Coordinates of C-alpha atoms in Angstrom, one line a residue:
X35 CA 37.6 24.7 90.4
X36 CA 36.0 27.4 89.0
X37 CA 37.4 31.2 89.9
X38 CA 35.2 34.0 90.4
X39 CA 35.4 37.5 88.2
X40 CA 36.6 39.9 90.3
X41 CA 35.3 43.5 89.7
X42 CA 37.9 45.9 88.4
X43 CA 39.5 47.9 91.7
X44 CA 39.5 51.7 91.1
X45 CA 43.2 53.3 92.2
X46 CA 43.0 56.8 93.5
X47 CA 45.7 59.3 93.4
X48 CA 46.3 62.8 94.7
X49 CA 44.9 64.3 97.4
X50 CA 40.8 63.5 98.0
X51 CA 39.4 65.6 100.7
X52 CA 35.8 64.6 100.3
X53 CA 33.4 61.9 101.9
X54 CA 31.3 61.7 98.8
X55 CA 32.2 59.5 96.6
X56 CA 31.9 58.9 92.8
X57 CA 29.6 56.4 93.1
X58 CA 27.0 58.9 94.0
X59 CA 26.6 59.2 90.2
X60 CA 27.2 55.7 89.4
X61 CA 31.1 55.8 88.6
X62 CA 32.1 52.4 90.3
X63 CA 34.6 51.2 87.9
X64 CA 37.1 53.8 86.6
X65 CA 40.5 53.0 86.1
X66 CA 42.8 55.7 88.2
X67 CA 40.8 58.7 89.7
X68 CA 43.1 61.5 90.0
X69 CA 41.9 63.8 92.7
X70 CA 42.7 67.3 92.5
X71 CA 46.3 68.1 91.5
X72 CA 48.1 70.8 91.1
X73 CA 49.7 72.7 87.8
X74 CA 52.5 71.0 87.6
X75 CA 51.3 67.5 88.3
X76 CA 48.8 68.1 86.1
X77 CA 51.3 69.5 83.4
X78 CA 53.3 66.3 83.7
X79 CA 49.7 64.3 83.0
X80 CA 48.4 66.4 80.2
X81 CA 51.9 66.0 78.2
X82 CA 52.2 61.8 79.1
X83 CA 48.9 61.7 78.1
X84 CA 49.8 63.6 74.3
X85 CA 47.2 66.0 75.3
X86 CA 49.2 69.0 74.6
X87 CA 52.4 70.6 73.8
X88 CA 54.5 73.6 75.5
X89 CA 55.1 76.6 74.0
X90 CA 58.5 78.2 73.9
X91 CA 57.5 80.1 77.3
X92 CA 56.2 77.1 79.1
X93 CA 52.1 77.9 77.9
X94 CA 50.3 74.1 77.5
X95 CA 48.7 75.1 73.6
X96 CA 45.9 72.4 73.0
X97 CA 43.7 71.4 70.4
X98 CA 39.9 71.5 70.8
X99 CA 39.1 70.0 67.3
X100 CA 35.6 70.2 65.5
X101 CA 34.6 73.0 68.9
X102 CA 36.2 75.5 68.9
X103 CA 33.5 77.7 70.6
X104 CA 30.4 76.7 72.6
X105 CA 27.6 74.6 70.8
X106 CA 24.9 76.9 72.0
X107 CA 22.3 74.8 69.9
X108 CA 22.9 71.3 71.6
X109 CA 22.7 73.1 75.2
X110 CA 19.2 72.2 77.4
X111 CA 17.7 72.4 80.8
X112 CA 15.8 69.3 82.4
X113 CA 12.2 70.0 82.9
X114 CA 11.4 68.8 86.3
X115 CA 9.4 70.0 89.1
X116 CA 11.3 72.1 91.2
X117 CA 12.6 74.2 89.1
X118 CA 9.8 74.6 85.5
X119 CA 8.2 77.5 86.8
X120 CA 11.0 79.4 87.5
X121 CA 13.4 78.4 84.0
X122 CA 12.0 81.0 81.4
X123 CA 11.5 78.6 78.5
X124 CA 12.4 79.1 75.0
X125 CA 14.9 78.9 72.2
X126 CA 17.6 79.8 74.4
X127 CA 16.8 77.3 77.5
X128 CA 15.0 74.7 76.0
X129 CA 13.9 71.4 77.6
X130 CA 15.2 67.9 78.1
X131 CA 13.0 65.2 79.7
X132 CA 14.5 63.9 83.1
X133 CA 13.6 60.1 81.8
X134 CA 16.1 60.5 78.6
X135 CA 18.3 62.4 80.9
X136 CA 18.4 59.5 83.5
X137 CA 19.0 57.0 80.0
X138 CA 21.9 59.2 78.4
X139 CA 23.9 59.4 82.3
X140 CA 23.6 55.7 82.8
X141 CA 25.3 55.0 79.7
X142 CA 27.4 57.9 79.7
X143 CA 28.3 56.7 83.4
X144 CA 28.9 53.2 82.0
X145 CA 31.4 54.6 79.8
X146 CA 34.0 55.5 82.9
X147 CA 34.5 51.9 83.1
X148 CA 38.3 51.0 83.0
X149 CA 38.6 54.7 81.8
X150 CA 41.1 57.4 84.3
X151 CA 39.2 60.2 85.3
X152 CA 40.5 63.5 87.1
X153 CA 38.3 65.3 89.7
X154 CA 38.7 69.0 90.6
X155 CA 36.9 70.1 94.0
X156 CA 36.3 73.6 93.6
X157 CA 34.2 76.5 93.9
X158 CA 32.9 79.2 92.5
X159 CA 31.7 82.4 94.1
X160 CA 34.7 84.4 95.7
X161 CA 32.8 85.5 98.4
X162 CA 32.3 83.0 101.5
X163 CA 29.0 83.8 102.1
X164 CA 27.6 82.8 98.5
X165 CA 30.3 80.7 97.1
X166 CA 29.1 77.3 95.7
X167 CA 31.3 74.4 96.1
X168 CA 31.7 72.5 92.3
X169 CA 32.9 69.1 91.5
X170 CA 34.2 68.7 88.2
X171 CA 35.1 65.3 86.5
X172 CA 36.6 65.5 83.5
X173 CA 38.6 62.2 81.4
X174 CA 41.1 64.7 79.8
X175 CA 43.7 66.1 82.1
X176 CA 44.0 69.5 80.6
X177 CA 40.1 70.2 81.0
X178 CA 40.7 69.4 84.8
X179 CA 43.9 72.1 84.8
X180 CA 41.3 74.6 82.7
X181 CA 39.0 73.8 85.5
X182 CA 41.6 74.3 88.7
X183 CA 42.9 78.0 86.6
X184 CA 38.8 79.0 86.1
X185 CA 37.3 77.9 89.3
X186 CA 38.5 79.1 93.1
X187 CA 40.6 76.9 94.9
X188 CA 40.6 75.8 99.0
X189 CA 44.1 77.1 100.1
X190 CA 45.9 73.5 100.2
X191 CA 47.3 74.0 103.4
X192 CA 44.0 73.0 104.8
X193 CA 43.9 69.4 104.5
X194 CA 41.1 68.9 106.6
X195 CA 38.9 70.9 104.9
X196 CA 35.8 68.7 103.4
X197 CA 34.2 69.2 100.4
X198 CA 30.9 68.7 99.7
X199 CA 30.0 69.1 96.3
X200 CA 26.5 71.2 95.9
X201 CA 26.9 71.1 92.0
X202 CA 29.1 68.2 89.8
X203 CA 30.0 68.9 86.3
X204 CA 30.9 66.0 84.5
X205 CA 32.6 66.4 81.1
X206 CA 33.5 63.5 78.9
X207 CA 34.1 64.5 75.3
X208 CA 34.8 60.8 74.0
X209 CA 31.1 59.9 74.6
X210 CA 28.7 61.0 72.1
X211 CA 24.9 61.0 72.1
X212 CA 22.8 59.2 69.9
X213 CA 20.0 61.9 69.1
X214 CA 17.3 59.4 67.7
X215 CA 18.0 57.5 71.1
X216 CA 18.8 60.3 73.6
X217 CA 16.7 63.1 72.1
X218 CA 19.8 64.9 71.7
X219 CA 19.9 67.9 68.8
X220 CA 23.6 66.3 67.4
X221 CA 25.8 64.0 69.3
X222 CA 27.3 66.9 71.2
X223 CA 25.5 67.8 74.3
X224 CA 25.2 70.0 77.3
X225 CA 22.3 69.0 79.5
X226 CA 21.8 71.0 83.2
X227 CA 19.8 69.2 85.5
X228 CA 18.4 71.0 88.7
X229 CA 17.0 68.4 91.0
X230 CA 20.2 66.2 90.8
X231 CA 22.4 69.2 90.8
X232 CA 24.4 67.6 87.9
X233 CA 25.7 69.1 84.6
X234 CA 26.2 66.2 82.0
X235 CA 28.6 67.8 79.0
X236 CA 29.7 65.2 75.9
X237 CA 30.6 65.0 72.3
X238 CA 32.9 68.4 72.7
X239 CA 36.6 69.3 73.9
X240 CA 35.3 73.0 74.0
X241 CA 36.3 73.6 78.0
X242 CA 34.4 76.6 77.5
X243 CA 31.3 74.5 77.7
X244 CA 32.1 73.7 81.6
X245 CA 33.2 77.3 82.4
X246 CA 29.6 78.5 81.4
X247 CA 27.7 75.8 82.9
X248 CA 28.6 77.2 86.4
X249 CA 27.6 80.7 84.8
X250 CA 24.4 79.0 84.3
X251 CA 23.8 77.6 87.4
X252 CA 24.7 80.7 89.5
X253 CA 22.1 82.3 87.3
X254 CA 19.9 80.5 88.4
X255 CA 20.1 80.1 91.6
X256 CA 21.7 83.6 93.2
X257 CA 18.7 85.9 92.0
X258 CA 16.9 84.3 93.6
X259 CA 18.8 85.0 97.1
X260 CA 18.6 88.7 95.8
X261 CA 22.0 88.5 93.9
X262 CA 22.4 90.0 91.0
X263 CA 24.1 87.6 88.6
X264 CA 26.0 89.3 85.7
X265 CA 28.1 88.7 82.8
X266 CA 30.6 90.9 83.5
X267 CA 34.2 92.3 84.0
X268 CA 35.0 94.5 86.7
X269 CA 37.8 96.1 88.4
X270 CA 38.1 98.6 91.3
X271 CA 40.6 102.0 91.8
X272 CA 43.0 103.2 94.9
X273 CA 40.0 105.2 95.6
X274 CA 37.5 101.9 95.9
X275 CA 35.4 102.8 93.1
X276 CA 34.0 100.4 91.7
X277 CA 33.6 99.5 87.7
X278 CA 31.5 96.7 86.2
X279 CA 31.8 96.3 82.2
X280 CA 28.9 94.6 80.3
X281 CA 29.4 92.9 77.4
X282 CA 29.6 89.5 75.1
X283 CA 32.6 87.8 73.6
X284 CA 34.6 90.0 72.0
X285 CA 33.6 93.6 73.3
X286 CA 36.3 94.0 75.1
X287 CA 35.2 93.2 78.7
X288 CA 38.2 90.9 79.5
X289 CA 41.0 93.8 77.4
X290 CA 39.2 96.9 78.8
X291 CA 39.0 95.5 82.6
X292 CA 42.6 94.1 82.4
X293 CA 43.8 98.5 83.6
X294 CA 47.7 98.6 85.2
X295 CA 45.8 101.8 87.2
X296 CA 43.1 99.6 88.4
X297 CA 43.0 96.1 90.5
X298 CA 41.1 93.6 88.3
X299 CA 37.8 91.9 90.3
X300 CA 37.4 89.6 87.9
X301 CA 37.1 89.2 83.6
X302 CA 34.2 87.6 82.8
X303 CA 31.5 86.9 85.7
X304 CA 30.5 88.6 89.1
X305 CA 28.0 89.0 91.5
X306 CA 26.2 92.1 92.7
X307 CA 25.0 91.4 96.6
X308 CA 23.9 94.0 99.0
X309 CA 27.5 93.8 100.2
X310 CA 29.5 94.8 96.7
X311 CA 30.3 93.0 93.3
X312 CA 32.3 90.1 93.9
X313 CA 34.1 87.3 91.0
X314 CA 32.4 83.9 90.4
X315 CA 35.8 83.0 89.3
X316 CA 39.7 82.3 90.5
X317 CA 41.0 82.5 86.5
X318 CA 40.9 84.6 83.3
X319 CA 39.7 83.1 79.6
X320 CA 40.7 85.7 77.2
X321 CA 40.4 86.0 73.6
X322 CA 44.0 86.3 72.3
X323 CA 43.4 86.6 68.5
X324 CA 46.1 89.0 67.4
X325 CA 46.9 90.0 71.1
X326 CA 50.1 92.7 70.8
X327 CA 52.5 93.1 74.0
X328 CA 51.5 97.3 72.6
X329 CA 48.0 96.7 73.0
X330 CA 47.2 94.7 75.9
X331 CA 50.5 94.1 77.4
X332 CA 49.1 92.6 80.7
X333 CA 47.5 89.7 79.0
X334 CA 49.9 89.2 76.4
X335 CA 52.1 88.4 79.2
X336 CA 50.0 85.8 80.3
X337 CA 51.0 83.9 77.1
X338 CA 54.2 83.2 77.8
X339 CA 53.3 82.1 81.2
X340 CA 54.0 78.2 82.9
X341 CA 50.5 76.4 82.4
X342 CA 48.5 79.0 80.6
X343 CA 46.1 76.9 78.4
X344 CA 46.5 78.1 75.1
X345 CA 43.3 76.9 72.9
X346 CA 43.6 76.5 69.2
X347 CA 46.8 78.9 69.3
X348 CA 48.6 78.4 65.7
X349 CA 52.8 77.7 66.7
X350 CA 55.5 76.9 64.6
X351 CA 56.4 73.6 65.0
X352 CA 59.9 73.8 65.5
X353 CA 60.5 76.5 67.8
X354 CA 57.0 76.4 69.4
X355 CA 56.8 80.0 69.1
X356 CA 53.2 81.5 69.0
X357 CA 51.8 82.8 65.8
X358 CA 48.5 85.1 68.3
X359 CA 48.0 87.1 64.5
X360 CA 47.1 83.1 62.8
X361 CA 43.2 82.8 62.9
X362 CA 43.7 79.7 60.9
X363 CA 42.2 77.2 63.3
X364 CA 39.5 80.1 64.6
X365 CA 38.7 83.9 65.4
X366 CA 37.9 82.3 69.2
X367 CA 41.4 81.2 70.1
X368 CA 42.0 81.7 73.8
X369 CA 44.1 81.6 76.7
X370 CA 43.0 80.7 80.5
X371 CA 45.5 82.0 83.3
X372 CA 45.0 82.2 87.1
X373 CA 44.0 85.5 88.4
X374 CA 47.4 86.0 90.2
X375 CA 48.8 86.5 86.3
X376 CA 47.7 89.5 86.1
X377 CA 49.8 91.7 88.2
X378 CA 47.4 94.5 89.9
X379 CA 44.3 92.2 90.8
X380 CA 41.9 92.2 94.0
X381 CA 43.1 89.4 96.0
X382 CA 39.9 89.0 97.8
X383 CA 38.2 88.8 94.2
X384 CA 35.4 91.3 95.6
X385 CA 34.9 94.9 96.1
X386 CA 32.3 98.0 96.7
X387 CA 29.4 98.9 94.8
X388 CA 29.7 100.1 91.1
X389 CA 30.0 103.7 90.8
X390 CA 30.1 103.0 87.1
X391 CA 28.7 100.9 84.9
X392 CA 30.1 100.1 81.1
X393 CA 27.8 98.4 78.9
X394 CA 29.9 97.0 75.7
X395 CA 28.7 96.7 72.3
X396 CA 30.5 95.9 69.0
X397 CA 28.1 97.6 66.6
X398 CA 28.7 95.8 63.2
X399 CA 26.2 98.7 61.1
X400 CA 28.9 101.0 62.7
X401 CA 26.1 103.7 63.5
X402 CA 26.5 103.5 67.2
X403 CA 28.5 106.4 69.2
X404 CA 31.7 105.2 70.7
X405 CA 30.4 106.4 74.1
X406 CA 26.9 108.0 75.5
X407 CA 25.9 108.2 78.8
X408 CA 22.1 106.5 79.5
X409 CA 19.6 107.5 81.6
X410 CA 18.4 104.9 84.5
X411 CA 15.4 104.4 81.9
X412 CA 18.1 103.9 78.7
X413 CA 20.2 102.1 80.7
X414 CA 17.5 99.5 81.3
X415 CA 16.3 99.6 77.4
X416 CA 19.6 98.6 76.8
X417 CA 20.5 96.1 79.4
X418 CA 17.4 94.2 78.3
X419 CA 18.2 94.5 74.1
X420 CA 22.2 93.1 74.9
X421 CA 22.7 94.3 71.1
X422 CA 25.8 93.5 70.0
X423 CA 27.6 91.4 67.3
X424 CA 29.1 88.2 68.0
X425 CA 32.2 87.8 66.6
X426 CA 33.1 84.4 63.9
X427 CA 33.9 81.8 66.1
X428 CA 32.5 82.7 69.4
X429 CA 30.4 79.8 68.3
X430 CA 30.2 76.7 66.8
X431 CA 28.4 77.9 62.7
X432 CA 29.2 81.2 62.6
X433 CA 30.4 82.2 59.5
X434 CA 33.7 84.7 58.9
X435 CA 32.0 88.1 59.4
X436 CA 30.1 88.8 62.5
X437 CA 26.4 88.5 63.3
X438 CA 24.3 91.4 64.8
X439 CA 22.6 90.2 67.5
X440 CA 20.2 91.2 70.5
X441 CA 21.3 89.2 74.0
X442 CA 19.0 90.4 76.7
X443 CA 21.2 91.3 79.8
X444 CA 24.3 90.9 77.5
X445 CA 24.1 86.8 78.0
X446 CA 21.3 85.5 77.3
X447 CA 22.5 82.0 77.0
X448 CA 23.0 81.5 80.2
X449 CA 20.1 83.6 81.7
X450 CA 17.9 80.6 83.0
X451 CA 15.7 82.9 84.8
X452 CA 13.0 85.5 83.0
X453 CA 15.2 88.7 82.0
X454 CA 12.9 91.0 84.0
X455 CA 14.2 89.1 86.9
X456 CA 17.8 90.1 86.4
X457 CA 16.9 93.7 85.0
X458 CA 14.7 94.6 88.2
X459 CA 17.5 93.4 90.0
X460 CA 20.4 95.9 88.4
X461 CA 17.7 98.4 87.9
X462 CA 17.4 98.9 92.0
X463 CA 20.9 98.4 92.8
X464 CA 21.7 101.5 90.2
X465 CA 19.3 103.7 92.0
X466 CA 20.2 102.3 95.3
X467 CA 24.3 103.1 94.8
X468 CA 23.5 106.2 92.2
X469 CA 25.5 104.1 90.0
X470 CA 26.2 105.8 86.2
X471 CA 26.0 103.9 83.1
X472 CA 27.9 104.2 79.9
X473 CA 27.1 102.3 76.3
X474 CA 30.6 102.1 74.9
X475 CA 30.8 100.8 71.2
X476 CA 34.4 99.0 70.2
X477 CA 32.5 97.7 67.2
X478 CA 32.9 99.8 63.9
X479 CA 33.5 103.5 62.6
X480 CA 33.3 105.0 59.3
X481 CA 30.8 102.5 57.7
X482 CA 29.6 99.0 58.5
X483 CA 31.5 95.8 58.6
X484 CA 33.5 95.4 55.6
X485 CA 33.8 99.4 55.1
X486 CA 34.2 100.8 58.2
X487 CA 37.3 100.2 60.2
X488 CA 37.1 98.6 64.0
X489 CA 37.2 101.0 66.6
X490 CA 40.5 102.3 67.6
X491 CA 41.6 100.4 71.0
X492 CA 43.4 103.6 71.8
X493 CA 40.2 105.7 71.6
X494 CA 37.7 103.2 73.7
X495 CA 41.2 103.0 76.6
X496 CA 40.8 107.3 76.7
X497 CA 37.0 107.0 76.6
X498 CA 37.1 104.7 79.8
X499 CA 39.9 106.2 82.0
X500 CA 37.7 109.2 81.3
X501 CA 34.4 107.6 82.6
X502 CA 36.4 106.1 85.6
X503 CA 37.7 109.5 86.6
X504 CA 34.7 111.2 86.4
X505 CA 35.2 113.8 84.0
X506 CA 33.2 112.5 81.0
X507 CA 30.4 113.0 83.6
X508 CA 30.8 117.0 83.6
X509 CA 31.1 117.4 80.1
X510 CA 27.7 118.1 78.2
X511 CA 26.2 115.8 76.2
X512 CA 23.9 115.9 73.1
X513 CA 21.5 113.6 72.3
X514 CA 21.5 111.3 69.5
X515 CA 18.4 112.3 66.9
X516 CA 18.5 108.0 66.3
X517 CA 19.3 106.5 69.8
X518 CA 18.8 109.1 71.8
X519 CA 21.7 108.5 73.9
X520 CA 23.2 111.0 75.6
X521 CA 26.9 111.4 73.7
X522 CA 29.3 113.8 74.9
X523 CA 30.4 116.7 73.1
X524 CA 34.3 116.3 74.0
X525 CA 36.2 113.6 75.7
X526 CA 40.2 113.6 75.8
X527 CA 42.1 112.0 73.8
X528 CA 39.5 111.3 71.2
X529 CA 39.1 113.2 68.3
X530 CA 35.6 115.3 68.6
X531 CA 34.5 113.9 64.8
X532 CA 34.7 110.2 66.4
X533 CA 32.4 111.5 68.7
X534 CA 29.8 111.9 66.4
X535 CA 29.0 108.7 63.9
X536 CA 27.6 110.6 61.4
X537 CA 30.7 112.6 60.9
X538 CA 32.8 109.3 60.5
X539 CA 30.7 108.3 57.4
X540 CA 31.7 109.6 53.6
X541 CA 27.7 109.0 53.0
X542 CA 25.8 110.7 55.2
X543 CA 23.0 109.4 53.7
X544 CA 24.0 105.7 53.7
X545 CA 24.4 106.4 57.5
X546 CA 21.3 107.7 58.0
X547 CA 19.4 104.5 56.5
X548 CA 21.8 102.4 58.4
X549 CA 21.0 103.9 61.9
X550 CA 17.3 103.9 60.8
X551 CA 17.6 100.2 60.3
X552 CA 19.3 99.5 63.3
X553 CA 16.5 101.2 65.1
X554 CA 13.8 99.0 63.6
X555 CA 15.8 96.2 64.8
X556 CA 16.1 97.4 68.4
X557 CA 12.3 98.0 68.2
X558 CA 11.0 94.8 67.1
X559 CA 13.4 92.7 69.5
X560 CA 11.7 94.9 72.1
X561 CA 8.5 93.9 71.9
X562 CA 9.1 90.5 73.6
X563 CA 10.2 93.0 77.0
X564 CA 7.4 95.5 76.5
X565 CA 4.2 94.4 78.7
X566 CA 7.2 93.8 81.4
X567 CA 8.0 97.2 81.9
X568 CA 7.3 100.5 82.6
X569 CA 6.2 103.1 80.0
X570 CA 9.1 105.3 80.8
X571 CA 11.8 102.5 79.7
X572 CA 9.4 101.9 76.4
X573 CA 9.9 105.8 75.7
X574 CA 13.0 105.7 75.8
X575 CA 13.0 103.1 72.3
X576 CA 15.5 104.4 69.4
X577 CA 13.6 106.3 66.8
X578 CA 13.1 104.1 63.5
X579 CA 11.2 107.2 61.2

């Protein structure tokens, strides 16, 4: 008698409050799916499993291997119809057929077999009226606690609430592309596909990679409900005001928002509806590379916290202290903690209008002013450039000293949309809410990277509590004979020489080459904007001669 094969019977665990199932991607044989626990049931998981360690304070510190930032290069955007004339093509979002797409997700689907897999049912968005619910499906059960910490959470009390995924991430770092099969750039991939409202992430440990791909796909989608989608911090006073802060990784957005005066929105990404700024997120992903309990006590605190995720965080094996000053492993080590960590935070995660607006750089020539207010016209000169420097680490072949860069609308990488799109959008709420704007440089004083020292933390905190209480507003301003910015002639608690960048350099002369340099730089990336906008913003262009 012969017996028949029987197909392998998937166990599921937790708590599943969904009616579509996994095999809407073709997941029909996974081992045990583990639906949506908690911190500590995911604790217990992640240290069965040998996926990480506690700390001496209860942190999880993990290991992201070769990653330890995004792979920027290996990330691409389907072509298909509904979306190719609305993706702004290019080196940043470049295109992936949907045929090799399809190929890579069968097998990459075909690799869940016998495998456990946890699902988080989340969303993002903290606002009910534009939040987007997210399914993500991870085979490591630390990604899926990084996931539950970034992403909002339905209160659990409400068991009968259904969710209905309108976007799944699916992130299995043990499969790897082939790239003269798949089309891939290296066996590491992260591949967004619009029509099947799927996000396919492989080769990588990076969590990082799934916390942007949401950025990338409210990008894309809330502009173009008249939301303005920005990478951003942003916190609010007793008073209500609002304050947004610009900036890339490593400006300061998530150590500058993080104000015991001041209820934190959110530390990385928001919205901007007709209604107020609001948090795409439920979590905080700091950079914690020499992190004092002086400097930035708030998040400091954070890393001594049950179930922070400490990535690439140097310890000492026997007593598991933390060693936050050890860049051994990377410059981009990082922690990710609920929102609730933080002790003065919104708890609706959304606010008012800006009143103020904080556009970060970290200028490696060290010829920008530590603060200058902008004009409506400079403001959008400068939201469109997104100069800054990103700092070693931040991603995947960087080398130790930091890279001047120009990110249009501070994040470029996950702009899918054309820029003018975004900057037409923050251009009319400013003059809608008579919103100010700030450039604030934490970059370098003195002399460039290497000479100069970085920007005293101390200096950049009085700069902003002055912004936020409007005084720097009433002081007079001068503008710079380079930039043009408007940079005022006293703020307290800064000394006036810092003021002035000039006056921080022992060659005056070497500075004024430097700035002149920089200038050319701004000038050239410009030209890619120009034909977009309006001669006013063009006029506004730094002075190169």
């Amino acid at each position: 008698m012969t017996s028949l094969k029987r197909e392998p019977v998937t166990e599921h665990k937790g708590r599943k409050r969904t009616r579509y199932e996994l095999d809407n991607y073709g997941i029909d044989a996974a081992a045990t799916v583990y639906w949506n626990l908690n911190r500590p049931e995911l604790c217990e998981e992640i240290t069965r499993r040998g996926e990480a360690i506690f700390s001496d304070h209860g942190a999880l510190i993990v290991d992201t291997g070769e990653h330890t930032g995004r792979a920027a290069k290996d990330k691409a955007i389907v072509r298909e119809p509904s979306s190719e004339e609305k993706v702004w093509w290019g080196e940043v979002n470049k295109e992936f057929s949907q045929s090799r797409f399809n190929a890579l997700k069968d097998r990459m689907m075909a690799h869940t077999r016998g495998r456990d897999l946890f699902v988080q049912d989340t969303y993002a968005g903290a606002d009910p009226r534009y939040r987007l619910p997210v399914r993500i499906i991870t085979e490591l059960a630390w990604h899926s606690l990084f996931a539950r910490t970034m992403f909002i959470n339905a209160d659990e009390g409400k068991t009968s609430e259904m969710h209905q995924p309108e976007f799944t991430v699916i992130n299995l770092p043990s499969f790897h592309a082939d790239p003269q099969r798949d089309g891939t750039r290296s066996p590491t991939f992260i591949l967004v596909d619009f029509s099947q409202r799927l996000v396919l992430i492989g080769g990588t440990s990076y969590a990082g990679e799934t916390k942007k791909s949401v950025f990338t796909i409210l990008n894309y989608l809330l502009p173009q409900r008249d939301v303005m989608s920005m990478h951003c911090s942003a916190n609010v006073g007793e008073a209500g005001d609002v304050a947004v802060f610009f900036g890339l990784s490593g400006t300061g957005k998530t150590t500058l928002s993080a104000d015991p005066e001041r209820r934190l929105i959110g530390d990385d990404e928001h919205g901007w509806s007709h209604d107020g700024v609001f948090n795409f997120e439920g979590g905080c992903y700091a950079k914690v590379i020499r992190l004092s309990a002086e400097a930035e006590p708030d998040i400091y605190r954070t890393t001594r916290m049950f179930a922070t995720v400490l990535e690439n965080v140097v310890y000492d094996p026997e007593t598991r202290a933390l060693n936050l000053d050890d860049a051994s492993k990377t410059e981009n080590t990082r922690a990710a903690y609920p929102l609730e960590y933080i002790p003065n935070i919104q708890p609706e995660g959304y606010a008012g209008h800006p009143r103020n607006i904080i556009m970060l750089t970290a200028d490696a020539f060290g010829v920008l002013p530590p603060v200058a207010r902008l004009s409506p016209e400079q403001a959008m000169y400068h939201f469109l450039s997104g100069y800054t420097a990103k700092i070693a680490g931040t991603e995947k072949g960087l080398g130790k000293e930091p890279e001047a860069t120009f990110s249009t609308c501070f994040g470029a990488p996950f702009m899918v949309l054309h820029p003018g799109v975004y900057a037409d959008l923050l251009g009319r709420r400013m003059a809608e809410h008579n919103s100010d704007c700030w450039l604030v440089n934490t970059g370098w004083s003195g002399g460039p990277y290497g000479v100069g020292q970085r920007m005293k933390i101390a200096h950049t905190r009085a700069m902003i509590r002055t912004i936020l209480s409007g005084t720097l507003a009433q002081v007079e301003t001068r503008p710079d004979p380079v930039f043009g910015v408007g940079v005022p002639l006293s703020c307290p608690g800064v000394p006036p020489e810092v003021l002035q960048p000039r006056n921080t350099w022992a060659d005056k002369e070497a500075y004024d080459r430097q700035a002149r340099d920089l200038a050319r730089r701004f000038n050239e990336n410009f030209k890619k904007y120009s034909d977009g906008v309006s001669e006013a913003i063009r006029a506004v262009a730094p002075k190169a001669d």
